[in-house]
Short mmCIF file of C-alpha atoms in Angstrom, two decimals:
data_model
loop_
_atom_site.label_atom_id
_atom_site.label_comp_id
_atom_site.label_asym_id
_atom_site.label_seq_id
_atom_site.Cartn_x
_atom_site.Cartn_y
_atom_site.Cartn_z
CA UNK A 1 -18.22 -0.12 -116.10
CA UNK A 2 -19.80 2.95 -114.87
CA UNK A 3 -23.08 2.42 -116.63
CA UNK A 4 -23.12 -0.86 -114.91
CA UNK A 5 -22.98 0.62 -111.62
CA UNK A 6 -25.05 2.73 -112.45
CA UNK A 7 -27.91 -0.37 -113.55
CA UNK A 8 -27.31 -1.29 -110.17
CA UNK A 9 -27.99 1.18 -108.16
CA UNK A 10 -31.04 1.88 -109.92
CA UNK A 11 -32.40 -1.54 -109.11
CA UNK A 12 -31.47 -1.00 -105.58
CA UNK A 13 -33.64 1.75 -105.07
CA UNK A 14 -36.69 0.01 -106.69
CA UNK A 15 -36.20 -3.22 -104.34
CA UNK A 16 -37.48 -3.78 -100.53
CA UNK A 17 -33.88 -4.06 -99.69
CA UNK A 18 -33.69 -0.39 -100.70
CA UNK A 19 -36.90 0.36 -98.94
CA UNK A 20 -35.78 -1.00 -95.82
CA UNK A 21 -32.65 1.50 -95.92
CA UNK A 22 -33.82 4.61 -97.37
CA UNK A 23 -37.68 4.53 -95.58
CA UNK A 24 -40.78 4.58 -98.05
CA UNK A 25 -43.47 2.99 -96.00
CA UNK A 26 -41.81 0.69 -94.07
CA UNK A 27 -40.84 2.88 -90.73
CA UNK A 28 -44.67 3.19 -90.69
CA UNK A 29 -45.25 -0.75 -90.99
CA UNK A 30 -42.31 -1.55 -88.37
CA UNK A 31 -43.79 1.14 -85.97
CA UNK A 32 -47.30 1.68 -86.68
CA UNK A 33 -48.04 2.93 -82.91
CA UNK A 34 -46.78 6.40 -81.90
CA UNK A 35 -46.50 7.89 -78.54
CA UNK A 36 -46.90 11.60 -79.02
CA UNK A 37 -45.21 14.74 -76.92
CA UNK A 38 -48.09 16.20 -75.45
CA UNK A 39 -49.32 12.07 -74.11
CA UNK A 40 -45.57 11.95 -72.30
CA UNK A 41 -45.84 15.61 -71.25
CA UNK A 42 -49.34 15.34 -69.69
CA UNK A 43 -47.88 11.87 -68.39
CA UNK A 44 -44.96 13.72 -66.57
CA UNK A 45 -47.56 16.26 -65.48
CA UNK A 46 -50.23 13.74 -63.96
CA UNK A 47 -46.94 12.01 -61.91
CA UNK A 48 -45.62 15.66 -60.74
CA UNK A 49 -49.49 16.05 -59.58
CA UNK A 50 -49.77 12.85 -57.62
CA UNK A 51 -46.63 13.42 -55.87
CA UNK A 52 -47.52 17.02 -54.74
CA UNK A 53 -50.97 15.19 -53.62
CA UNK A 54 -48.97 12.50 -51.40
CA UNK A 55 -46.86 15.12 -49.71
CA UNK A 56 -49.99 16.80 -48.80
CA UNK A 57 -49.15 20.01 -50.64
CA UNK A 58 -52.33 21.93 -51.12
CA UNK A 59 -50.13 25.27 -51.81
CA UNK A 60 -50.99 27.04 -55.25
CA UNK A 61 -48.66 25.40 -57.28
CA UNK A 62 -47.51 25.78 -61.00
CA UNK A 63 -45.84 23.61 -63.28
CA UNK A 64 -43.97 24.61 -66.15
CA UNK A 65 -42.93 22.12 -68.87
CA UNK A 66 -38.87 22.97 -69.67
CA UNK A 67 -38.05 20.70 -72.53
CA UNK A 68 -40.29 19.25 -74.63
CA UNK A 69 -40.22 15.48 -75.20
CA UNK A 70 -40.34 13.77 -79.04
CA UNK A 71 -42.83 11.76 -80.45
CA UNK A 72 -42.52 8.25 -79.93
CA UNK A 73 -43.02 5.76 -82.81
CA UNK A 74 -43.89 2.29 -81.61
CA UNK A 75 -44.10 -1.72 -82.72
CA UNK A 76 -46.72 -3.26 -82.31
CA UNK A 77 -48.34 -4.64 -79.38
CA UNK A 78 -50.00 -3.32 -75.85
CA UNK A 79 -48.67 0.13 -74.97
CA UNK A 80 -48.76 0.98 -71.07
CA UNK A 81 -46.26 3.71 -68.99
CA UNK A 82 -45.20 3.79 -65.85
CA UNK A 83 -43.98 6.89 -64.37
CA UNK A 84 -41.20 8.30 -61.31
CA UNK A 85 -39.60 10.89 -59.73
CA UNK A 86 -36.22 10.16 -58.49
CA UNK A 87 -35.64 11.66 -54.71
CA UNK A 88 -37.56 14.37 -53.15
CA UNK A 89 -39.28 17.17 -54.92
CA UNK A 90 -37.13 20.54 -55.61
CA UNK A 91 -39.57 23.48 -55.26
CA UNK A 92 -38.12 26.38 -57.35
CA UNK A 93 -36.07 23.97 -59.92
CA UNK A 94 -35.77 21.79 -62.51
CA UNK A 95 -37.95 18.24 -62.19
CA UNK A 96 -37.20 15.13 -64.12
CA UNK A 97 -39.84 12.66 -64.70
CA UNK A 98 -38.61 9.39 -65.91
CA UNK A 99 -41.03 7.62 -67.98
CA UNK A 100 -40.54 4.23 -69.45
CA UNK A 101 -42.58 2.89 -72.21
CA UNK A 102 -43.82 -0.47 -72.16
CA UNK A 103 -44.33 -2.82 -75.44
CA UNK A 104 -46.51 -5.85 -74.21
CA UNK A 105 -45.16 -5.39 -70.60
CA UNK A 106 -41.37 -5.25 -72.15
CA UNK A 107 -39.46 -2.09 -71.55
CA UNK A 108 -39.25 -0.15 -75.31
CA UNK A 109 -37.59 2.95 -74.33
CA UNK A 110 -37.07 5.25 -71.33
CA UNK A 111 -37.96 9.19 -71.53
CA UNK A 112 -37.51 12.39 -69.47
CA UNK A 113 -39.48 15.34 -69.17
CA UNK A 114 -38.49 18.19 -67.09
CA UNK A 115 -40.67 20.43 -65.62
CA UNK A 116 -40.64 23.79 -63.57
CA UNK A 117 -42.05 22.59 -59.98
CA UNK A 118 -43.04 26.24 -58.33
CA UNK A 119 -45.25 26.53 -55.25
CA UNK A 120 -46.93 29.46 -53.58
CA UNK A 121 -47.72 30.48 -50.05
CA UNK A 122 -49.40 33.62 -48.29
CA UNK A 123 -46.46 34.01 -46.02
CA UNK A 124 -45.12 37.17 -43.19
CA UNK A 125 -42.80 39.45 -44.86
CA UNK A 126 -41.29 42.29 -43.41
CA UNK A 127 -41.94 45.81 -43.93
CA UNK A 128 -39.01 46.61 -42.24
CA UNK A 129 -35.46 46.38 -41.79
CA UNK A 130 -35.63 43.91 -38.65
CA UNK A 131 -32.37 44.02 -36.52
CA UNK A 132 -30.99 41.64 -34.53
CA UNK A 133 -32.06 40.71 -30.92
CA UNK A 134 -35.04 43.53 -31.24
CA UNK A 135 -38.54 42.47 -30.94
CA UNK A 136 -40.57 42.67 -33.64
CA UNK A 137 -43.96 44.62 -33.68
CA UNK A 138 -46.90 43.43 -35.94
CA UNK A 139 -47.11 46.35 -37.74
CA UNK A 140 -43.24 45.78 -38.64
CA UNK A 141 -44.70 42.48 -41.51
CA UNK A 142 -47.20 41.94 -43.62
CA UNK A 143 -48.58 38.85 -45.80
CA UNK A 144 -47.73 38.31 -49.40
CA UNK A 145 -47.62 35.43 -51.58
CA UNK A 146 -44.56 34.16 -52.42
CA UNK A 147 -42.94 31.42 -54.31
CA UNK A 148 -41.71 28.82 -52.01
CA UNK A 149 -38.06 27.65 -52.83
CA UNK A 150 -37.19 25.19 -49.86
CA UNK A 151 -39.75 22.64 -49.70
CA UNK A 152 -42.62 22.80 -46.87
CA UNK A 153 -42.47 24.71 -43.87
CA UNK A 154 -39.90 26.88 -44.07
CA UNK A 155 -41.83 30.23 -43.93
CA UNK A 156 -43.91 31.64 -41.39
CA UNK A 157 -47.56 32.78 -42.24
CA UNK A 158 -49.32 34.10 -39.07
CA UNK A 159 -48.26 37.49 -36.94
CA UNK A 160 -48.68 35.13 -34.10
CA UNK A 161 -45.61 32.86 -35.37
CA UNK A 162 -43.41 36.22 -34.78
CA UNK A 163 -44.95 36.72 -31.20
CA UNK A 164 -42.33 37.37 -28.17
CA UNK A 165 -39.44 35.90 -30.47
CA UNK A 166 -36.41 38.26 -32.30
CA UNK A 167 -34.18 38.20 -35.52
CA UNK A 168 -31.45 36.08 -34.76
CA UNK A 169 -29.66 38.35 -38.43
CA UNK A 170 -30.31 41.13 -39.88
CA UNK A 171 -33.85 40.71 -41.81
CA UNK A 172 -34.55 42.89 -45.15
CA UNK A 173 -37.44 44.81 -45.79
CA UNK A 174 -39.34 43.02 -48.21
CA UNK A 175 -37.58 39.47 -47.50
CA UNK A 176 -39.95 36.52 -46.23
CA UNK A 177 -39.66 36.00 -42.39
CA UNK A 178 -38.25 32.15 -42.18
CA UNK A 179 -38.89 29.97 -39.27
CA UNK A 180 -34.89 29.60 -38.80
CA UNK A 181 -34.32 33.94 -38.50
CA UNK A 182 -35.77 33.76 -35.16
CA UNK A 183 -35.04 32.75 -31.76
CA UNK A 184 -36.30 33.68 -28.28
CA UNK A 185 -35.10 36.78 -26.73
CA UNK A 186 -32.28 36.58 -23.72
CA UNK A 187 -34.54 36.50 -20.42
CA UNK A 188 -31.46 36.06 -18.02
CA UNK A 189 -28.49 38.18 -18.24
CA UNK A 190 -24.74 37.36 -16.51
CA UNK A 191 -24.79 38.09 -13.40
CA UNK A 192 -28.24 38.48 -12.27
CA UNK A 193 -29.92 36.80 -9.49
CA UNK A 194 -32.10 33.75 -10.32
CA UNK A 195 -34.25 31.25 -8.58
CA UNK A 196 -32.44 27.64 -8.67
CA UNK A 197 -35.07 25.02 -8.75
CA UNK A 198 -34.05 21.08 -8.62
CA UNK A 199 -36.24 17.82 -7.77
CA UNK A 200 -35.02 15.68 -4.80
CA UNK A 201 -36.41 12.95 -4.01
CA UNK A 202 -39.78 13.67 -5.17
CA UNK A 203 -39.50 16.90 -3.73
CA UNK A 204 -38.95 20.47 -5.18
CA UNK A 205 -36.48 22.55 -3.64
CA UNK A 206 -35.51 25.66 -4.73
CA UNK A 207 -32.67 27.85 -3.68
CA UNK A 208 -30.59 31.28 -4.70
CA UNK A 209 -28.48 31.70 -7.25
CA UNK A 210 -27.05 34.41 -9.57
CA UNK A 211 -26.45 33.86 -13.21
CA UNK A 212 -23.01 33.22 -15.11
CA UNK A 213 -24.14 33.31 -18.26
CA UNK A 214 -26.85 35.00 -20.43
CA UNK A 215 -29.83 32.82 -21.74
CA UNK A 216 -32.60 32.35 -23.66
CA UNK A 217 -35.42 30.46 -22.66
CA UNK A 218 -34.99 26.90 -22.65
CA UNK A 219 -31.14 26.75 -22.84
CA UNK A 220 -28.73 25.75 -20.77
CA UNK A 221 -26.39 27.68 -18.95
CA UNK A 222 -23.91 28.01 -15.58
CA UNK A 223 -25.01 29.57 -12.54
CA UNK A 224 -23.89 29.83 -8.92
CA UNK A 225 -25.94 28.63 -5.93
CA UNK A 226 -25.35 32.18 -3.67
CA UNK A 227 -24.94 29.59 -0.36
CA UNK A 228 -22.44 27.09 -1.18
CA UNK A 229 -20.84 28.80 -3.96
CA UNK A 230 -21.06 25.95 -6.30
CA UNK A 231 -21.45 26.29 -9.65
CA UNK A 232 -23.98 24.33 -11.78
CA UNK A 233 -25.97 24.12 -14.85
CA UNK A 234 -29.73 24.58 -15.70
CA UNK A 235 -32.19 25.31 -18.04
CA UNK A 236 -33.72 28.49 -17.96
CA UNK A 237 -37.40 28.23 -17.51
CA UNK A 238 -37.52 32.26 -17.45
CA UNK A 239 -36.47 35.44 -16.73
CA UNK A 240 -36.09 34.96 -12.86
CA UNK A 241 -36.08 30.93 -12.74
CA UNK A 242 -33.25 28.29 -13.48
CA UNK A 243 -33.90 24.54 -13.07
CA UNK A 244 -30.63 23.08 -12.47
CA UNK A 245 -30.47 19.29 -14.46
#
């Protein structure tokens, strides 16, 4: 009985049925293409490229590949690719590509690569602690190249970007200056007297008025006509002028 068996199984591995489970030559004559890693990584690369082209990023830029894709074996047939990015680019992170493999225009299989997407701008940081509401002097930043983490134009590059505006927190020394850490300075203080300015009829009238409420330029705040007592609101246009909306 158990020589029998074993006559069998013998047989079995000399016969095509055999060669078809255990391998030999046939994974080769099933799937004589193959799609290799470096093709699908340079394929992930060549999509992460375009994309940074059609955003109009012309930053330094450097992309890392994070996990290395296997080799592909194919059937037969006419081999094309087509590559995307799903949603919007993450600058500092982790990019999948999504790459599907065509077999005679059918989908075959689907693969991801992941790659490191970092950018880099010349871009005002500052030499100094920077407090809040103080204006801040040229020689207070400097340019540097950093890696941009947010996507496009978060950071400012020029000293002129910086000019007649103030931390609206606490900045670092050494941290990049970002277009959201500053504001205009307060031009009108509470209290002080202002020129009310409104359009009637065509016609601009202006009148006194004393401020209720600090402001910055281009906000909106309260303020008291000094004849009638009335209080109103207006935008500040600056440091002495109001124009009531």
């Amino acid at each position: 009985m158990l020589w029998s068996g074993f006559f069998c199984l013998l047989a079995l591995g000399f016969s095509p049925r055999a060669e078809a489970i255990y391998g030999g030559n046939t994974q080769a004559e099933v799937f004589p293409q193959m799609v290799s890693s470096q093709k699908l990584a340079g394929l992930a690369r060549q999509q992460l490229e375009l994309e940074l082209h059609k955003c109009g990023e012309d930053r330094r830029h450097v992309l890392t590949l994070t996990t290395n894709p296997t080799n592909v074996r194919l059937p037969a047939g006419k081999v094309t690719f087509e590559s995307e990015i799903s949603g919007t680019l993450r600058y500092g992170g982790v990019q999948p590509v999504h790459i599907s493999i065509m077999v005679d225009q059918k989908l075959y299989r689907r693969v991801i690569c992941y790659y490191r997407v970092q950018v880099f701008e010349k871009v005002l940081v500052a030499g100094a602690n920077l407090p809040l509401e103080t204006a801040i002097s040229p020689s207070a930043v400097h340019v540097e190249e950093r890696e941009v983490t947010g996507g496009k134009g978060r950071y400012l590059t020029k000293a002129e970007d910086i000019a007649g505006r103030v931390p609206v927190r606490y900045i670092r020394m050494g941290q990049p200056i970002e277009q959201n850490m500053l504001q205009n300075p307060i031009v009108v203080h509470s209290g002080a007297p202002v020129r009310l300015l409104t359009n009637y009829n065509g016609v601009e009238v202006s009148a006194e008025g004393v401020a209720l409420q600090k402001g910055r330029i281009g906000e909106v705040i309260k303020v008291r006509n000094a004849r009638s007592a009335k209080t109103l609101r207006g935008k500040v246009i600056d440091a002495a002028t109001v124009k009531i909306e």
